[in-house]
Short mmCIF file of C-alpha atoms in Angstrom, two decimals:
data_model
loop_
_atom_site.label_atom_id
_atom_site.label_comp_id
_atom_site.label_asym_id
_atom_site.label_seq_id
_atom_site.Cartn_x
_atom_site.Cartn_y
_atom_site.Cartn_z
CA MET A 1 -9.25 5.04 -15.09
CA GLN A 2 -7.70 8.24 -14.61
CA LEU A 3 -11.53 9.89 -14.61
CA LEU A 4 -12.70 7.79 -11.87
CA PRO A 5 -11.81 10.31 -9.10
CA LEU A 6 -13.97 12.86 -11.15
CA LEU A 7 -16.78 10.48 -11.35
CA ALA A 8 -16.63 9.80 -7.72
CA ALA A 9 -16.75 13.57 -6.91
CA GLN A 10 -20.02 13.28 -8.62
CA MET A 11 -21.45 10.39 -7.41
CA SER A 12 -22.43 9.28 -3.68
CA PRO A 13 -20.02 6.57 -2.34
CA ASP A 14 -22.71 4.15 -2.34
CA ASP A 15 -23.35 4.91 -6.23
CA PHE A 16 -19.92 4.73 -7.07
CA ASN A 17 -19.51 1.23 -5.01
CA ALA A 18 -22.64 -0.19 -6.98
CA LYS A 19 -21.19 0.85 -10.49
CA PHE A 20 -17.49 0.12 -9.87
CA ILE A 21 -16.62 -1.88 -6.60
CA SER A 22 -19.44 -4.38 -6.31
CA GLY A 23 -18.51 -6.07 -9.59
CA ASP A 24 -22.21 -5.85 -10.89
CA ARG A 25 -20.69 -4.47 -14.22
CA THR A 26 -21.24 -6.95 -17.12
CA ASP A 27 -18.66 -5.58 -19.25
CA ARG A 28 -15.69 -6.13 -17.13
CA GLY A 29 -14.82 -7.02 -13.40
CA SER A 30 -14.66 -4.91 -10.54
CA PHE A 31 -12.19 -1.80 -10.03
CA THR A 32 -10.49 -3.77 -7.35
CA GLU A 33 -9.34 -6.38 -9.65
CA LEU A 34 -6.94 -4.12 -11.28
CA ALA A 35 -4.75 -4.53 -8.26
CA VAL A 36 -3.76 -7.87 -9.81
CA ASP A 37 -3.59 -6.57 -13.42
CA ASN A 38 -0.77 -8.27 -15.52
CA CYS A 39 0.76 -4.97 -16.23
CA ALA A 40 2.65 -3.09 -13.42
CA LEU A 41 1.67 0.19 -14.74
CA ILE A 42 -1.91 -0.46 -14.20
CA ARG A 43 -1.42 -1.79 -10.70
CA VAL A 44 0.59 1.54 -9.97
CA ASP A 45 -2.06 3.72 -11.50
CA TRP A 46 -4.73 1.79 -9.75
CA ILE A 47 -3.05 2.49 -6.41
CA LEU A 48 -2.88 6.36 -7.35
CA VAL A 49 -6.50 6.38 -8.42
CA CYS A 50 -7.60 4.79 -5.07
CA LYS A 51 -5.65 7.60 -3.40
CA ALA A 52 -7.39 10.40 -5.41
CA ILE A 53 -10.63 8.81 -4.80
CA GLY A 54 -9.85 8.61 -1.25
CA ASP A 55 -8.98 12.53 -1.43
CA VAL A 56 -12.68 13.23 -2.56
CA PRO A 57 -15.00 14.60 0.13
CA GLY A 58 -17.23 12.21 1.33
CA TYR A 59 -14.85 9.13 0.62
CA GLY A 60 -11.63 9.21 2.65
CA SER A 61 -10.55 6.44 4.99
CA GLU A 62 -14.39 5.53 5.45
CA TRP A 63 -14.49 4.64 1.87
CA LEU A 64 -10.72 3.05 1.59
CA LYS A 65 -11.25 0.91 4.63
CA PRO A 66 -14.07 -1.35 3.60
CA ASN A 67 -13.63 -1.17 -0.30
CA ILE A 68 -9.79 -1.01 -0.89
CA LEU A 69 -8.24 -2.53 1.95
CA PRO A 70 -9.68 -6.01 1.56
CA ALA A 71 -8.39 -6.19 -2.10
CA LEU A 72 -5.00 -4.98 -0.71
CA ASP A 73 -5.06 -7.77 1.86
CA LYS A 74 -5.57 -10.42 -0.52
CA LEU A 75 -2.12 -9.52 -2.22
CA THR A 76 -0.40 -10.65 0.65
CA ASP A 77 -1.37 -14.32 0.15
CA GLN A 78 0.02 -14.05 -3.60
CA LYS A 79 2.97 -15.91 -4.44
CA ASN A 80 4.14 -13.48 -6.84
CA TYR A 81 6.41 -10.89 -5.09
CA GLN A 82 5.38 -8.28 -7.70
CA LEU A 83 1.77 -8.42 -6.83
CA LYS A 84 2.87 -8.35 -3.14
CA SER A 85 4.78 -5.37 -3.97
CA VAL A 86 1.45 -3.74 -4.92
CA TYR A 87 0.60 -3.82 -1.11
CA LEU A 88 3.87 -2.04 -0.11
CA ASP A 89 3.25 0.64 -2.86
CA ALA A 90 -0.33 1.00 -1.54
CA MET A 91 0.94 1.55 1.94
CA LYS A 92 3.20 4.38 0.91
CA GLU A 93 0.37 6.10 -0.98
CA LEU A 94 -2.62 5.24 1.33
CA GLY A 95 -0.82 5.31 4.74
CA GLU A 96 -1.67 9.04 5.48
CA LEU A 97 -5.23 8.71 4.33
CA ILE A 98 -6.03 5.37 6.34
CA GLY A 99 -4.60 6.66 9.42
CA ALA A 100 -1.93 5.18 12.17
CA GLN A 101 -4.50 2.75 13.59
CA ALA A 102 -5.26 0.94 10.37
CA LEU A 103 -1.37 1.04 9.45
CA ALA A 104 -0.52 -0.59 12.68
CA ASP A 105 -3.44 -3.08 12.76
CA ASN A 106 -3.30 -3.86 8.96
CA PHE A 107 -0.47 -3.11 7.04
CA LEU A 108 2.23 -3.37 9.31
CA GLN A 109 1.72 -6.97 10.32
CA HIS A 110 2.05 -8.10 6.53
CA ALA A 111 4.89 -5.63 5.87
CA LEU A 112 6.85 -7.30 8.75
CA LYS A 113 6.38 -10.78 7.32
CA MET A 114 7.75 -9.62 3.96
CA VAL A 115 10.93 -8.67 5.57
CA GLU A 116 11.78 -12.30 5.60
CA HIS A 117 10.83 -12.76 1.89
CA ARG A 118 13.28 -14.75 -0.27
CA VAL A 119 13.26 -12.09 -3.08
CA PRO A 120 15.64 -9.19 -2.33
CA ASN A 121 13.48 -6.71 -4.48
CA LEU A 122 10.71 -7.17 -2.13
CA ARG A 123 12.77 -6.93 1.05
CA LEU A 124 14.13 -3.57 -0.46
CA MET A 125 10.57 -2.44 -1.01
CA CYS A 126 9.94 -3.31 2.45
CA ALA A 127 12.85 -1.15 3.74
CA GLU A 128 11.71 1.78 1.82
CA THR A 129 7.97 1.44 2.79
CA LEU A 130 8.82 0.88 6.55
CA GLY A 131 10.92 3.86 6.22
CA LYS A 132 8.18 5.92 4.58
CA ILE A 133 5.58 5.16 7.16
CA ALA A 134 7.74 5.51 10.16
CA LYS A 135 8.74 8.91 8.80
CA GLY A 136 5.30 10.42 7.54
CA GLY A 137 4.26 12.42 4.82
CA ASP A 138 6.08 15.26 3.13
CA ASN A 139 4.18 17.73 5.66
CA GLY A 140 6.49 16.37 8.46
CA LYS A 141 3.54 15.01 10.34
CA PRO A 142 4.26 11.27 11.51
CA TRP A 143 1.96 8.57 10.54
CA MET A 144 2.73 6.02 12.93
CA ASP A 145 2.85 6.27 16.82
CA ALA A 146 6.56 6.60 18.07
CA GLY A 147 6.13 3.49 20.16
CA VAL A 148 5.13 1.28 17.08
CA VAL A 149 8.16 2.74 15.24
CA ASN A 150 10.52 2.09 18.08
CA ASP A 151 9.08 -1.39 18.76
CA LYS A 152 8.33 -2.78 15.49
CA ILE A 153 9.83 -0.65 12.60
CA LYS A 154 13.30 0.05 13.76
CA PRO A 155 14.03 -3.53 14.81
CA ALA A 156 12.68 -4.64 11.45
CA LEU A 157 14.77 -1.95 9.58
CA GLN A 158 17.92 -3.11 11.55
CA LYS A 159 17.25 -6.62 10.53
CA LEU A 160 17.18 -5.42 6.87
CA SER A 161 20.52 -3.38 7.32
CA GLU A 162 22.03 -6.71 7.98
CA ASP A 163 20.65 -8.39 4.82
CA THR A 164 22.84 -10.42 2.46
CA ASP A 165 21.67 -8.10 -0.49
CA VAL A 166 23.73 -4.91 -0.77
CA ASP A 167 20.66 -2.75 -1.91
CA VAL A 168 18.63 -4.05 0.80
CA ARG A 169 21.45 -3.22 3.36
CA ASP A 170 21.81 0.29 1.86
CA MET A 171 18.28 1.18 1.90
CA ALA A 172 17.36 -0.18 5.40
CA THR A 173 20.63 1.87 6.64
CA GLN A 174 19.48 5.10 4.79
CA LYS A 175 16.03 4.74 6.38
CA LEU A 176 17.19 4.09 9.99
CA GLU A 177 19.38 7.09 9.66
CA ALA A 178 16.53 9.06 8.43
CA LEU A 179 14.67 8.39 11.66
CA GLY A 180 17.56 9.08 13.81
#
């Protein structure tokens, strides 16, 4: 899987999609099926490989949005919180590549629903992810519009800062403080 970004650099996006995304492979399923692999490390690697392919010239958000985001959206319907967490991990990794509009229109609505999830670990990841997308990348450039941060993300973090689980409360409080 780690070599897929190198292959992507050697192939056009259409050729790459035909070989790895469309599922016309006879030896195994589509690349996007790795998002629901039984092994957590495979799911994490899948996200990192998606990001690396998105960084390949000619791919970027134009490739991620139609090919990867639909697979991620399906994860929000999963009952297993560990599969839902792939969605949050992907948001942290792909947010800068897909841009503020896709984050606001796509990722954010699902993440805000997960704030209410019964599993504390998922709420903890929600707090971490919401803080990350509100703050932006390591370059200091925000990923989200300040209005969205103030109207949607900060209230969700405030709610999580009052959570029954101490770890969720601490993470949400930490992320709120980082936002100022």
